[in-house]
Short mmCIF file of C-alpha atoms and ligand atoms in Angstrom, two decimals:
data_model
loop_
_atom_site.label_atom_id
_atom_site.label_comp_id
_atom_site.label_asym_id
_atom_site.label_seq_id
_atom_site.Cartn_x
_atom_site.Cartn_y
_atom_site.Cartn_z
CA MET Y 1 -19.91 5.58 -28.14
CA THR Y 2 -18.46 6.60 -31.47
CA ASP Y 3 -21.95 7.39 -32.82
CA SER Y 4 -22.43 10.14 -30.29
CA PHE Y 5 -19.12 11.78 -31.22
CA PRO Y 6 -19.64 14.55 -33.78
CA SER Y 7 -16.35 13.91 -35.47
CA ALA Y 8 -15.57 13.50 -39.09
CA ARG Y 9 -14.45 10.18 -40.44
CA PHE Y 10 -11.33 9.18 -42.26
CA PRO Y 11 -9.72 10.71 -44.22
CA ALA Y 12 -10.66 14.05 -42.59
CA THR Y 13 -9.96 12.48 -39.23
CA ARG Y 14 -6.60 10.87 -38.77
CA MET Y 15 -6.08 9.75 -35.17
CA ARG Y 16 -2.35 9.46 -35.72
CA ARG Y 17 -2.07 13.23 -36.22
CA ASN Y 18 -2.16 13.81 -32.46
CA ARG Y 19 0.50 11.16 -31.88
CA ARG Y 20 3.01 12.57 -34.32
CA THR Y 21 5.58 14.08 -31.96
CA ASP Y 22 6.56 13.89 -28.34
CA TRP Y 23 5.43 17.45 -27.51
CA LEU Y 24 2.02 16.73 -28.98
CA ARG Y 25 1.64 13.43 -27.19
CA ARG Y 26 2.50 15.21 -23.95
CA LEU Y 27 -0.01 17.94 -24.74
CA VAL Y 28 -2.96 15.59 -25.25
CA ARG Y 29 -2.07 13.11 -22.49
CA GLU Y 30 -5.15 12.57 -20.29
CA THR Y 31 -3.55 10.96 -17.25
CA GLN Y 32 -0.25 11.77 -15.60
CA VAL Y 33 1.65 9.89 -12.96
CA THR Y 34 3.55 12.30 -10.76
CA VAL Y 35 5.76 11.87 -7.74
CA ASN Y 36 2.85 13.15 -5.63
CA ASP Y 37 0.99 9.91 -6.34
CA LEU Y 38 3.57 7.65 -4.71
CA ILE Y 39 3.69 5.99 -1.32
CA TRP Y 40 6.83 3.94 -0.65
CA PRO Y 41 6.57 0.90 1.65
CA VAL Y 42 9.80 0.24 3.57
CA PHE Y 43 10.81 -2.79 5.64
CA VAL Y 44 12.64 -2.32 8.91
CA VAL Y 45 14.70 -4.80 10.91
CA ASP Y 46 16.38 -4.82 14.34
CA GLY Y 47 20.07 -4.17 14.82
CA GLU Y 48 22.61 -1.72 13.49
CA SER Y 49 23.97 -1.15 9.98
CA GLN Y 50 21.64 -3.85 8.71
CA ARG Y 51 20.71 -3.89 5.05
CA VAL Y 52 19.23 -7.32 4.40
CA PRO Y 53 18.01 -8.11 0.89
CA VAL Y 54 14.51 -9.58 0.69
CA GLU Y 55 15.02 -12.68 -1.42
CA SER Y 56 11.53 -12.75 -2.90
CA MET Y 57 11.62 -9.05 -3.83
CA PRO Y 58 14.71 -8.21 -5.90
CA GLY Y 59 15.95 -4.69 -5.20
CA VAL Y 60 14.16 -4.44 -1.83
CA ASP Y 61 16.12 -4.42 1.45
CA ARG Y 62 15.15 -4.52 5.09
CA LEU Y 63 16.91 -1.64 6.84
CA SER Y 64 17.79 -1.09 10.48
CA CYS Y 65 16.64 2.10 12.18
CA ASP Y 66 20.06 3.77 11.87
CA LEU Y 67 19.90 3.43 8.07
CA ILE Y 68 16.22 4.15 7.54
CA GLY Y 69 16.57 7.94 7.90
CA ASP Y 70 18.99 8.13 4.98
CA ALA Y 71 16.86 5.98 2.70
CA VAL Y 72 13.70 7.91 3.52
CA GLY Y 73 15.61 11.18 3.12
CA GLN Y 74 16.46 10.19 -0.45
CA ALA Y 75 12.80 9.44 -1.14
CA TRP Y 76 11.84 12.82 0.33
CA ASP Y 77 14.45 14.61 -1.80
CA LEU Y 78 12.86 13.01 -4.86
CA GLY Y 79 9.49 14.42 -3.75
CA ILE Y 80 7.77 11.28 -2.45
CA PRO Y 81 5.11 12.53 0.03
CA MET Y 82 4.73 9.48 2.28
CA ILE Y 83 6.33 6.20 3.26
CA ALA Y 84 4.74 3.15 4.91
CA ILE Y 85 6.61 1.17 7.57
CA PHE Y 86 6.56 -2.63 7.83
CA PRO Y 87 8.58 -4.48 10.47
CA TYR Y 88 10.49 -7.75 10.30
CA THR Y 89 10.03 -8.94 13.87
CA SER Y 90 12.41 -11.51 15.27
CA GLU Y 91 10.84 -14.89 16.04
CA SER Y 92 11.62 -14.57 19.76
CA LEU Y 93 9.22 -11.60 20.04
CA LYS Y 94 6.26 -13.36 18.41
CA THR Y 95 3.52 -14.68 20.67
CA PRO Y 96 -0.06 -15.94 20.20
CA ASP Y 97 -1.34 -12.68 21.75
CA ALA Y 98 0.95 -10.56 19.54
CA ARG Y 99 1.76 -8.39 22.56
CA GLU Y 100 4.82 -6.87 20.86
CA ALA Y 101 2.39 -5.06 18.55
CA VAL Y 102 1.37 -2.71 21.37
CA ASN Y 103 4.84 -2.16 22.82
CA PRO Y 104 5.46 1.61 22.52
CA ASP Y 105 9.12 0.83 21.95
CA ASN Y 106 8.71 -1.86 19.31
CA LEU Y 107 10.55 -1.79 16.00
CA VAL Y 108 7.81 0.15 14.20
CA CYS Y 109 7.69 2.88 16.85
CA ARG Y 110 11.47 3.17 16.89
CA ALA Y 111 11.49 3.44 13.11
CA ILE Y 112 8.82 6.19 13.22
CA ARG Y 113 10.92 8.18 15.67
CA ALA Y 114 14.11 7.66 13.65
CA ILE Y 115 12.36 8.88 10.50
CA LYS Y 116 10.71 11.85 12.19
CA ASP Y 117 14.11 12.80 13.64
CA SER Y 118 15.88 12.87 10.31
CA VAL Y 119 13.10 13.64 7.80
CA PRO Y 120 10.49 15.50 9.87
CA ASP Y 121 8.27 16.64 6.99
CA ILE Y 122 7.62 13.36 5.19
CA GLY Y 123 4.32 11.60 5.87
CA VAL Y 124 4.58 8.36 7.83
CA MET Y 125 1.97 5.67 7.53
CA CYS Y 126 1.84 2.46 9.57
CA ASP Y 127 0.01 -0.81 9.11
CA VAL Y 128 -2.34 -1.85 11.87
CA ALA Y 129 -2.58 -5.65 11.94
CA LEU Y 130 -1.09 -8.28 14.17
CA ASP Y 131 0.59 -10.55 11.62
CA PRO Y 132 4.19 -9.36 12.04
CA PHE Y 133 3.94 -10.01 15.78
CA ASN Y 134 1.63 -13.01 15.95
CA SER Y 135 3.20 -16.46 16.23
CA ASP Y 136 0.21 -17.75 14.26
CA GLY Y 137 0.90 -15.32 11.39
CA HIS Y 138 -2.66 -13.95 11.45
CA ASP Y 139 -3.85 -10.34 11.47
CA GLY Y 140 -6.11 -11.00 14.46
CA ILE Y 141 -6.06 -13.25 17.51
CA LEU Y 142 -6.54 -16.94 16.75
CA GLN Y 143 -8.35 -19.11 19.28
CA ASP Y 144 -9.38 -22.70 18.64
CA GLY Y 145 -9.03 -22.17 14.92
CA ILE Y 146 -11.16 -19.01 14.87
CA ILE Y 147 -10.05 -15.39 14.46
CA LEU Y 148 -11.70 -13.45 17.25
CA ASN Y 149 -13.10 -10.15 15.95
CA ASP Y 150 -13.86 -7.89 18.89
CA GLU Y 151 -10.91 -9.07 20.99
CA SER Y 152 -8.60 -8.41 18.06
CA VAL Y 153 -10.04 -4.91 17.58
CA GLU Y 154 -9.15 -4.02 21.17
CA ILE Y 155 -5.51 -4.91 20.59
CA LEU Y 156 -5.49 -3.16 17.20
CA CYS Y 157 -6.62 0.04 18.93
CA GLN Y 158 -3.71 -0.16 21.32
CA GLN Y 159 -1.36 -0.82 18.42
CA ALA Y 160 -2.72 2.22 16.56
CA LEU Y 161 -2.34 4.37 19.68
CA ALA Y 162 1.28 3.31 20.20
CA GLN Y 163 2.08 4.18 16.57
CA ALA Y 164 0.27 7.52 16.66
CA GLN Y 165 1.93 8.47 19.93
CA ALA Y 166 5.31 7.71 18.35
CA GLY Y 167 4.51 10.20 15.57
CA CYS Y 168 2.75 8.20 12.86
CA ASP Y 169 0.61 10.49 10.66
CA VAL Y 170 -1.62 7.95 8.94
CA ILE Y 171 -2.95 4.83 10.62
CA ALA Y 172 -3.68 2.12 8.09
CA PRO Y 173 -5.68 -0.81 9.43
CA SER Y 174 -5.03 -3.76 7.12
CA ASP Y 175 -6.55 -6.41 9.38
CA MET Y 176 -10.08 -6.54 7.90
CA MET Y 177 -11.76 -7.01 11.29
CA ASP Y 178 -15.28 -5.59 11.47
CA GLY Y 179 -15.73 -2.30 13.31
CA ARG Y 180 -12.07 -1.46 13.65
CA VAL Y 181 -12.24 1.96 12.04
CA THR Y 182 -14.84 3.22 14.56
CA ALA Y 183 -12.85 1.79 17.43
CA ILE Y 184 -9.49 3.16 16.26
CA ARG Y 185 -10.98 6.60 15.55
CA SER Y 186 -12.41 6.87 19.03
CA ALA Y 187 -9.21 5.57 20.63
CA LEU Y 188 -7.18 8.20 18.78
CA ASP Y 189 -9.64 11.00 19.56
CA GLY Y 190 -9.74 9.95 23.21
CA ASP Y 191 -6.00 10.47 23.35
CA GLY Y 192 -5.95 13.92 21.74
CA LEU Y 193 -4.85 12.51 18.38
CA GLU Y 194 -7.69 13.94 16.26
CA HIS Y 195 -5.18 15.07 13.64
CA VAL Y 196 -4.00 11.53 12.90
CA ALA Y 197 -5.65 10.25 9.72
CA ILE Y 198 -6.98 6.79 8.94
CA MET Y 199 -6.42 5.15 5.57
CA SER Y 200 -8.37 1.94 5.76
CA TYR Y 201 -7.52 -1.11 3.76
CA ALA Y 202 -11.21 -1.15 2.99
CA ALA Y 203 -11.39 -3.70 0.19
CA LYS Y 204 -8.60 -6.15 0.84
CA TYR Y 205 -8.75 -9.50 -0.88
CA ALA Y 206 -7.45 -12.91 0.21
CA SER Y 207 -4.75 -12.89 -2.42
CA GLY Y 208 -1.88 -15.04 -3.59
CA PHE Y 209 0.00 -11.87 -4.49
CA TYR Y 210 1.08 -11.22 -0.87
CA ASP Y 211 3.53 -14.11 -0.58
CA PRO Y 212 6.73 -12.12 -1.22
CA PHE Y 213 5.61 -9.60 1.45
CA ARG Y 214 5.09 -12.38 3.97
CA ASP Y 215 8.68 -13.42 3.29
CA ALA Y 216 9.80 -9.80 3.77
CA VAL Y 217 8.14 -9.44 7.19
CA GLY Y 218 8.82 -13.06 8.13
CA SER Y 219 5.18 -13.99 8.71
CA GLY Y 220 4.74 -16.50 5.88
CA GLY Y 221 6.29 -19.51 7.57
CA ALA Y 222 4.24 -18.92 10.71
CA LEU Y 223 0.87 -18.59 9.00
CA LYS Y 224 -1.59 -21.27 10.04
CA GLY Y 225 -4.22 -21.83 7.38
CA ASP Y 226 -5.32 -18.88 5.26
CA LYS Y 227 -6.96 -15.47 5.76
CA LYS Y 228 -10.21 -16.17 3.95
CA THR Y 229 -12.45 -15.65 6.99
CA TYR Y 230 -11.52 -11.98 7.09
CA GLN Y 231 -10.01 -10.97 3.75
CA MET Y 232 -12.40 -10.76 0.80
CA ASP Y 233 -13.22 -13.36 -1.81
CA PRO Y 234 -11.63 -12.41 -5.15
CA GLY Y 235 -14.95 -12.98 -6.93
CA ASN Y 236 -16.76 -10.08 -5.24
CA THR Y 237 -17.08 -6.39 -6.04
CA ASP Y 238 -20.52 -5.39 -4.66
CA GLU Y 239 -19.17 -6.58 -1.33
CA ALA Y 240 -16.16 -4.29 -1.78
CA LEU Y 241 -18.52 -1.32 -2.08
CA ARG Y 242 -20.24 -2.34 1.16
CA GLU Y 243 -16.86 -2.64 2.91
CA VAL Y 244 -15.82 0.80 1.68
CA ALA Y 245 -19.18 2.38 2.59
CA LEU Y 246 -18.88 1.04 6.13
CA ASP Y 247 -15.31 2.27 6.58
CA ILE Y 248 -16.30 5.73 5.36
CA ALA Y 249 -19.26 5.76 7.74
CA GLU Y 250 -16.92 4.73 10.54
CA GLY Y 251 -14.59 7.66 9.87
CA ALA Y 252 -11.97 6.59 7.35
CA ASP Y 253 -10.30 9.61 5.72
CA MET Y 254 -8.94 7.62 2.79
CA VAL Y 255 -9.72 4.20 1.46
CA MET Y 256 -7.59 1.58 -0.22
CA VAL Y 257 -8.09 -1.33 -2.58
CA LYS Y 258 -5.61 -4.17 -2.37
CA PRO Y 259 -4.07 -5.86 -4.37
CA GLY Y 260 -3.97 -3.36 -7.20
CA LEU Y 261 -3.50 -4.58 -10.72
CA PRO Y 262 -5.84 -7.60 -10.59
CA TYR Y 263 -8.52 -5.38 -8.93
CA LEU Y 264 -8.50 -2.25 -11.10
CA ASP Y 265 -12.24 -2.68 -11.68
CA VAL Y 266 -12.73 -2.36 -7.92
CA VAL Y 267 -10.60 0.80 -7.79
CA TRP Y 268 -12.77 2.25 -10.55
CA ARG Y 269 -16.07 1.34 -8.89
CA VAL Y 270 -14.95 2.63 -5.49
CA LYS Y 271 -13.82 5.97 -6.89
CA GLU Y 272 -17.00 6.32 -8.96
CA ALA Y 273 -19.30 5.41 -6.08
CA PHE Y 274 -17.76 7.45 -3.27
CA GLY Y 275 -15.39 10.06 -4.70
CA MET Y 276 -13.18 9.52 -1.68
CA PRO Y 277 -9.40 9.83 -1.67
CA THR Y 278 -8.79 6.35 -3.06
CA PHE Y 279 -5.54 4.42 -3.05
CA ALA Y 280 -4.38 1.19 -4.62
CA TYR Y 281 -1.71 -1.11 -3.24
CA ASN Y 282 0.51 -2.42 -6.00
CA VAL Y 283 1.50 -5.36 -3.78
CA SER Y 284 4.65 -7.39 -3.40
CA GLY Y 285 3.71 -10.09 -5.91
CA GLU Y 286 2.89 -7.50 -8.56
CA TYR Y 287 6.25 -5.82 -7.96
CA ALA Y 288 8.14 -9.12 -7.93
CA MET Y 289 6.67 -10.12 -11.30
CA LEU Y 290 7.77 -6.94 -13.06
CA ARG Y 291 11.09 -6.67 -11.34
CA GLY Y 292 11.84 -10.37 -11.76
CA ALA Y 293 10.99 -10.27 -15.46
CA GLY Y 294 13.15 -7.15 -15.75
CA GLU Y 295 16.11 -8.91 -14.13
CA ALA Y 296 15.63 -11.88 -16.43
CA GLY Y 297 15.89 -9.54 -19.40
CA ARG Y 298 12.33 -10.23 -20.53
CA LEU Y 299 10.79 -6.83 -19.75
CA ASP Y 300 12.04 -3.26 -19.48
CA TYR Y 301 11.28 -2.82 -15.76
CA PRO Y 302 11.09 1.01 -15.53
CA LYS Y 303 8.91 1.12 -18.61
CA VAL Y 304 6.39 -1.48 -17.40
CA LEU Y 305 6.46 0.02 -13.91
CA MET Y 306 5.42 3.44 -15.25
CA GLU Y 307 2.79 1.86 -17.47
CA THR Y 308 1.41 -0.04 -14.49
CA LEU Y 309 1.26 3.11 -12.37
CA ALA Y 310 -0.59 4.89 -15.19
CA SER Y 311 -3.22 2.15 -15.13
CA PHE Y 312 -3.99 2.94 -11.49
CA LYS Y 313 -4.41 6.60 -12.29
CA ARG Y 314 -6.72 5.83 -15.21
CA ALA Y 315 -8.79 3.64 -12.91
CA GLY Y 316 -9.27 6.64 -10.63
CA ALA Y 317 -6.70 6.09 -7.89
CA ASP Y 318 -5.40 9.22 -6.20
CA GLY Y 319 -2.23 7.46 -5.20
CA ILE Y 320 -0.42 4.16 -5.27
CA LEU Y 321 1.56 2.23 -2.70
CA THR Y 322 4.39 0.69 -4.66
CA TYR Y 323 7.77 -0.85 -3.92
CA GLY Y 324 8.84 0.82 -7.15
CA ALA Y 325 8.14 4.32 -5.76
CA VAL Y 326 11.79 5.37 -5.69
CA ASP Y 327 12.44 3.83 -9.11
CA ALA Y 328 9.41 5.66 -10.48
CA ALA Y 329 10.43 8.95 -8.86
CA ASN Y 330 13.91 8.62 -10.35
CA TYR Y 331 12.41 7.85 -13.72
CA LEU Y 332 10.08 10.88 -13.55
CA LYS Y 333 12.99 13.10 -12.57
CA SER Y 334 15.14 11.97 -15.47
CA SER Y 335 12.45 12.01 -18.15
C1 PBG R 1 -0.66 -7.40 6.76
C2 PBG R 1 -0.37 -6.93 5.39
C3 PBG R 1 -0.13 -7.71 4.27
C4 PBG R 1 0.23 -6.82 3.27
C5 PBG R 1 0.17 -5.53 3.81
N1 PBG R 1 -0.22 -5.62 5.12
C6 PBG R 1 -0.14 -9.17 4.06
C7 PBG R 1 -1.31 -9.96 4.37
O1 PBG R 1 -2.41 -9.46 4.55
O2 PBG R 1 -1.14 -11.18 4.46
C8 PBG R 1 0.63 -7.22 1.90
C9 PBG R 1 1.47 -6.24 1.15
C10 PBG R 1 2.14 -6.79 -0.05
O3 PBG R 1 1.96 -7.95 -0.46
O4 PBG R 1 2.90 -6.01 -0.63
N2 PBG R 1 -1.92 -7.46 7.18
#
């Protein structure tokens, strides 16, 4: 690379010259993280005046619907464009057919309405997958030890419809069933919901980094086995490109790679190959590591958070889902 650069050598060239002062470093900075890049995942819980700390994710609370408007309002005031809702469903509502997922008055739908009531202009994104509602903890329907694909897709469509009818702006299927983007798109269009976008979790890996999230939504204890028959093998990237190509062909408006930090190469390849609006999910385990090390006094949490977010931007991501979104927005505002 250096050979093709027509630049002089030392001592005429001194790379440190452009790093000399803050104004100069700002001037030559190639990649910027801004508040417009942030999507904030929030956990909701039943009841009133509930603010329940998630033990595995320091600094993250589950909020009841009466408190969610305020929290989201603060994010909006900081300039965060979109939030993503995840429900903690009580055990009594979980069944093997995950029927609560399609209830138009379930916790997710109530949270959407509460948010749209108090912060009408913020974008609202919802996960489409059965795990928070499934007594088996899986994203699809489990029968005799097998996750049924097409049967699961039918229920996922109903779940997406319920969310979109409640006011969700971006439907985000995270289930990794085959053919779900086509099916969800046509279900939405059939109901006059052409304006509702789809951000597909297109390349989602079977990862150990989701464990704190499963604690947050209460699905971890229930999970039978693992998710390796539908989530991707961490060794593969060509396969990720095929997954993304299919989701685009099926009508996805935006695509996502998940987890984030251990899969930056995938983010890069996806953005290079398709030039689509591409997002990375800086997942619960990634957050818990930084935040936990920060609380233990080993790392400067805001500093490593911002550095992490910059890595996603360098890799080509247009935006990042991160539990540190509000922390990052506050940091950007104050710096
Ligand atoms: C559910 C879902 C998961 C996450 C987002 N949606 C967990 C899983 O697939 O088991 C993980 C998010 C995180 O770890 O922050 N399908």
